mmCIF file of C-alpha atoms in Angstrom:
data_model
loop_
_atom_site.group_PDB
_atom_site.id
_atom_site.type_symbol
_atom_site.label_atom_id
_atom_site.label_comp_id
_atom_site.label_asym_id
_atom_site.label_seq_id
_atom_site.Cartn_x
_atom_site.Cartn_y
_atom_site.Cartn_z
ATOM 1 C CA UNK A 1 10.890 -33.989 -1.417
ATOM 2 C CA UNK A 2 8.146 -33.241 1.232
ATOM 3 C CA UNK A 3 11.282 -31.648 3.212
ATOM 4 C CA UNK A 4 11.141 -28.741 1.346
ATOM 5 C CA UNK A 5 7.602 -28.802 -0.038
ATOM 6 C CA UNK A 6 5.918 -28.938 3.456
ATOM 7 C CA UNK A 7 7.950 -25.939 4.958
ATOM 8 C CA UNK A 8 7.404 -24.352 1.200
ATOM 9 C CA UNK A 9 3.573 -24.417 1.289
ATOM 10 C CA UNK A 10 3.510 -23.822 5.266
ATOM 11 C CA UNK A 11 5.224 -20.528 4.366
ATOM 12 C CA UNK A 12 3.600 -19.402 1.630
ATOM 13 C CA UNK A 13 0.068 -20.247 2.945
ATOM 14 C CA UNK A 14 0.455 -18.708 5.801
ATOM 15 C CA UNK A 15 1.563 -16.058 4.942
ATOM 16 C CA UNK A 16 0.476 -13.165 2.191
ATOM 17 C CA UNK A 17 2.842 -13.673 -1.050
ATOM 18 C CA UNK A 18 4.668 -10.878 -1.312
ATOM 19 C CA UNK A 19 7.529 -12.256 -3.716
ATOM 20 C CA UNK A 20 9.820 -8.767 -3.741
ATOM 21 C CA UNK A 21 10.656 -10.054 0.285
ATOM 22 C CA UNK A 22 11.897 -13.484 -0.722
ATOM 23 C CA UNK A 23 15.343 -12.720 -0.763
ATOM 24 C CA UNK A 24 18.460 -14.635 1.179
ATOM 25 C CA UNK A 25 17.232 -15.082 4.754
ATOM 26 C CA UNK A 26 13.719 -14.657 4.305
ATOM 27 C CA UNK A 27 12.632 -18.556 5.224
ATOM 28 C CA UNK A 28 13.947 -17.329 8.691
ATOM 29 C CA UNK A 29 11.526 -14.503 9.171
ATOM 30 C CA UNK A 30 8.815 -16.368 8.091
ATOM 31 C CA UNK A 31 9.749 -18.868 10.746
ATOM 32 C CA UNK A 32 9.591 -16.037 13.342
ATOM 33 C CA UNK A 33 5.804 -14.613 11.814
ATOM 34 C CA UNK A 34 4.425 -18.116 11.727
ATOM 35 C CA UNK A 35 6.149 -19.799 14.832
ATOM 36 C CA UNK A 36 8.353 -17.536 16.670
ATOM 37 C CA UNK A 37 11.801 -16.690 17.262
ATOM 38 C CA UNK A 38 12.641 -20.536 18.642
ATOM 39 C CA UNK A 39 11.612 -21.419 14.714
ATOM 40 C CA UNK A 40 13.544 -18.851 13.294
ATOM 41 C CA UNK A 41 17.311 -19.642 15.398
ATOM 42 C CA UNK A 42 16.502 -23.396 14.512
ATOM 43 C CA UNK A 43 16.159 -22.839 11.122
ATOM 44 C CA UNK A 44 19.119 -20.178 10.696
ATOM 45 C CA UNK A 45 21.457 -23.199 12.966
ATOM 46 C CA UNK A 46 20.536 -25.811 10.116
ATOM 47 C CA UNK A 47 21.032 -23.752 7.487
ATOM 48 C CA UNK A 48 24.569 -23.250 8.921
ATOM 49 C CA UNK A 49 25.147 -26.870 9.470
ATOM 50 C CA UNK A 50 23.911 -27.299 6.021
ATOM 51 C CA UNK A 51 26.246 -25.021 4.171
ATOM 52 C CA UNK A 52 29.254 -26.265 6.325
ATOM 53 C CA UNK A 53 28.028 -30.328 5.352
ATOM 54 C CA UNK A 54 27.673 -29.201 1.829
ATOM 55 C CA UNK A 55 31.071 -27.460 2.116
ATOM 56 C CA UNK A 56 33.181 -30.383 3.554
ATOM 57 C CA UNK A 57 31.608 -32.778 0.854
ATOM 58 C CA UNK A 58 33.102 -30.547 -1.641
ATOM 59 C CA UNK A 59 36.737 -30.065 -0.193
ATOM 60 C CA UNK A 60 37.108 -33.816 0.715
ATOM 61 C CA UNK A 61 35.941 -34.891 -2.883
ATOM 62 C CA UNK A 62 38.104 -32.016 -4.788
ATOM 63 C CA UNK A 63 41.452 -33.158 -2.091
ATOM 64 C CA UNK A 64 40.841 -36.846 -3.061
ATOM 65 C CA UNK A 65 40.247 -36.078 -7.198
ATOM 66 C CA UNK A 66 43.820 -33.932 -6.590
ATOM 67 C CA UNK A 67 45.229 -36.948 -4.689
ATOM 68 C CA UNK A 68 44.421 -39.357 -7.188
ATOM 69 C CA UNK A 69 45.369 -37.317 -10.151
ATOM 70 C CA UNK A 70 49.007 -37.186 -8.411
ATOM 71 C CA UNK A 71 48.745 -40.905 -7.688
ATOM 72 C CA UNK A 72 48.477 -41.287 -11.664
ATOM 73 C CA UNK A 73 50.623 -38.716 -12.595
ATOM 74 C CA UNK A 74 48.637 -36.280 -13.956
ATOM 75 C CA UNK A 75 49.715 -33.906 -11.330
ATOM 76 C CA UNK A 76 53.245 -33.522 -9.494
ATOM 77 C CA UNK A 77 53.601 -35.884 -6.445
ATOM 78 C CA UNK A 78 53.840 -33.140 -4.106
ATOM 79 C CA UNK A 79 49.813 -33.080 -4.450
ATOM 80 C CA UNK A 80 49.760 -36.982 -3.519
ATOM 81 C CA UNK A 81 51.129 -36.107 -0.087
ATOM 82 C CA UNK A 82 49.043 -37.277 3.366
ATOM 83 C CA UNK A 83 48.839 -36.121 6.731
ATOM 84 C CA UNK A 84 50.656 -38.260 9.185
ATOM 85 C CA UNK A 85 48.037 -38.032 11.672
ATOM 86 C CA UNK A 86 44.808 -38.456 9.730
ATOM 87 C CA UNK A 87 46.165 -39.544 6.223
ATOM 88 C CA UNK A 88 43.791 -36.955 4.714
ATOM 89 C CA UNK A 89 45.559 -35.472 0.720
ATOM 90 C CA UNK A 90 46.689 -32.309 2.788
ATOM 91 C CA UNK A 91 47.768 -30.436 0.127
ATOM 92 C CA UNK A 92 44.693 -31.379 -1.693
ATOM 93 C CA UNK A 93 42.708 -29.684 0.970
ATOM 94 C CA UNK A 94 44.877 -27.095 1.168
ATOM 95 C CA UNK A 95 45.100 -26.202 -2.929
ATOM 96 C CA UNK A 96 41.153 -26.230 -2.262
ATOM 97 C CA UNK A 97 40.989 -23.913 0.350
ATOM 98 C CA UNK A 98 42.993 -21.732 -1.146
ATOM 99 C CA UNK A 99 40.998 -21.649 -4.498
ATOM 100 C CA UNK A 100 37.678 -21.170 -1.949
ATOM 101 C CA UNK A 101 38.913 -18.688 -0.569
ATOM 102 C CA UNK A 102 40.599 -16.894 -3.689
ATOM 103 C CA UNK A 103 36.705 -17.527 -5.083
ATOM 104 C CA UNK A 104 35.225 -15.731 -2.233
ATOM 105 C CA UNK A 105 36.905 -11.948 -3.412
ATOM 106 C CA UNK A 106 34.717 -12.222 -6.135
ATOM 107 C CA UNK A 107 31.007 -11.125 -6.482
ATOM 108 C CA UNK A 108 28.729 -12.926 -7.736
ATOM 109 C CA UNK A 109 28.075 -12.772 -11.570
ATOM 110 C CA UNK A 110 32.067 -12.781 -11.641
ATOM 111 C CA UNK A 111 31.797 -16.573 -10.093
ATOM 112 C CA UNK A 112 29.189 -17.625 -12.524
ATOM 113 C CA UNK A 113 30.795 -16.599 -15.263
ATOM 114 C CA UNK A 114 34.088 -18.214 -14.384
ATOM 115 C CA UNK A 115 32.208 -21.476 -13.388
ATOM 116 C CA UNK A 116 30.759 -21.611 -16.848
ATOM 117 C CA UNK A 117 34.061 -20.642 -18.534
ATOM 118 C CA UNK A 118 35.467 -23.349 -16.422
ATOM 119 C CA UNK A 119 32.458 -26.177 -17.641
ATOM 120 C CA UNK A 120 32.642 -25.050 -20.835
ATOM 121 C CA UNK A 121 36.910 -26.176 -21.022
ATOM 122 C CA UNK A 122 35.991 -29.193 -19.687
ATOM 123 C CA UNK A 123 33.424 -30.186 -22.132
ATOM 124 C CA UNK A 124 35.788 -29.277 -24.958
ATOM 125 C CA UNK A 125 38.158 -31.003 -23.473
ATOM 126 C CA UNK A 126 35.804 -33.896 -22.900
ATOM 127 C CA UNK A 127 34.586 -34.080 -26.732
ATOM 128 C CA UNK A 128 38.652 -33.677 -28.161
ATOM 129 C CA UNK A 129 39.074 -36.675 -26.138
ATOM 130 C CA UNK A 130 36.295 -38.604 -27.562
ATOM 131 C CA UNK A 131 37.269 -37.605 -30.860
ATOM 132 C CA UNK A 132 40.305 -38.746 -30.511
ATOM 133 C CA UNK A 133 40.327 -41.372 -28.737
ATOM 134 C CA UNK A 134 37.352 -42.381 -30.962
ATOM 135 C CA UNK A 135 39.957 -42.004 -34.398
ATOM 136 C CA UNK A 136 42.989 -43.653 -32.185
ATOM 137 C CA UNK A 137 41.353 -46.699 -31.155
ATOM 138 C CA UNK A 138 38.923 -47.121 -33.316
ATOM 139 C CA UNK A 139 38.400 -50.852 -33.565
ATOM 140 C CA UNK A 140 38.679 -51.430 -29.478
ATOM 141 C CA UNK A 141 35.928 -53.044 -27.538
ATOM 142 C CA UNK A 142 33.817 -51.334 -25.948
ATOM 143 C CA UNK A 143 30.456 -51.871 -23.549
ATOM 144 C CA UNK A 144 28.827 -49.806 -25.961
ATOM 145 C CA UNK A 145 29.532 -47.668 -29.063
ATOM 146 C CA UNK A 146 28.148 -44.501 -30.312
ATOM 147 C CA UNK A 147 26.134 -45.367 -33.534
ATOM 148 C CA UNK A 148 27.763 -42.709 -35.597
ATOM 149 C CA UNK A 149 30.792 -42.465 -38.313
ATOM 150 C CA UNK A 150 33.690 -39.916 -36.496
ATOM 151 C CA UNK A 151 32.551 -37.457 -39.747
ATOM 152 C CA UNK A 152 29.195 -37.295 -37.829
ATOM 153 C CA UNK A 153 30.769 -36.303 -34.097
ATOM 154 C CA UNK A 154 32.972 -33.826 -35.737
ATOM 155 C CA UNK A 155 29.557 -31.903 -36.623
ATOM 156 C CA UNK A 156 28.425 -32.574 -33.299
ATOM 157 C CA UNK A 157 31.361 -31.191 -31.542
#
């Protein structure tokens, strides 16, 4: 937390709070008003460093959910496949790129909306399967049970 708050309340008490200049990139010209422009390259280098990290995370986490989906069978086999060198899902990481960089054509408000058309599936798709699943198995044991009749989650749904 005092990561960003520090730099946060560096910045804007330093400075006078003009809030129509904080747009992208403007943490690095602060840098280079308050400290210089040594300040400023090492905050633009971990920024970059941060969106690659942040970027990797994502593509080795979506390559491994597609790999494990083919190891199931929700998925066709071909997705299960490994490198020979590495054993990283390759085609995992490839299906992800490509989506990335399919993503990128678009502008912004265009991503947004598909990422909440996208979320918005998946929580349909989430509650169908606790209906059903909920009206299939009815009587199984569970850890825990939600304390309403399936006439109750239907309204909720």
């Amino acid at each position: 937390m005092f990561g960003l708050l520090n730099p946060l309340l560096v910045a804007t008490g330093a400075t006078p709070l003009d809030q129509e200049k904080w747009v992208d990139g403007y943490f690095a010209d602060l840098a280079l008003m308050i400290a210089g422009n040594w300040l400023k390259i090492w905050i633009e280098i971990g920024a970059v460093l941060s969106v690659i990290g942040l970027y990797e995370a994502q593509l080795s986490s979506c390559a491994y959910q597609i790999l494990g989906m083919a190891d199931i069978g929700v998925v066709p086999r071909l997705f299960g496949a490994r490198s020979k060198w590495f054993n990283t899902p390759w085609v995992g990481i490839l299906v992800s790129t490509l989506v990335a960089v399919a993503v990128s054509y678009l502008n912004f408000p265009d991503i947004i909306s598909s990422v909440n058309f996208s979320y918005s599936l998946g929580m349909l798709l989430e509650f169908a399967s606790f209906l059903w699943l909920r009206r299939k198995f009815a009587e199984a044991n569970r850890p825990y049970k939600v304390p309403l009749p399936l006439q109750g989650w239907w309204l909720c749904a």
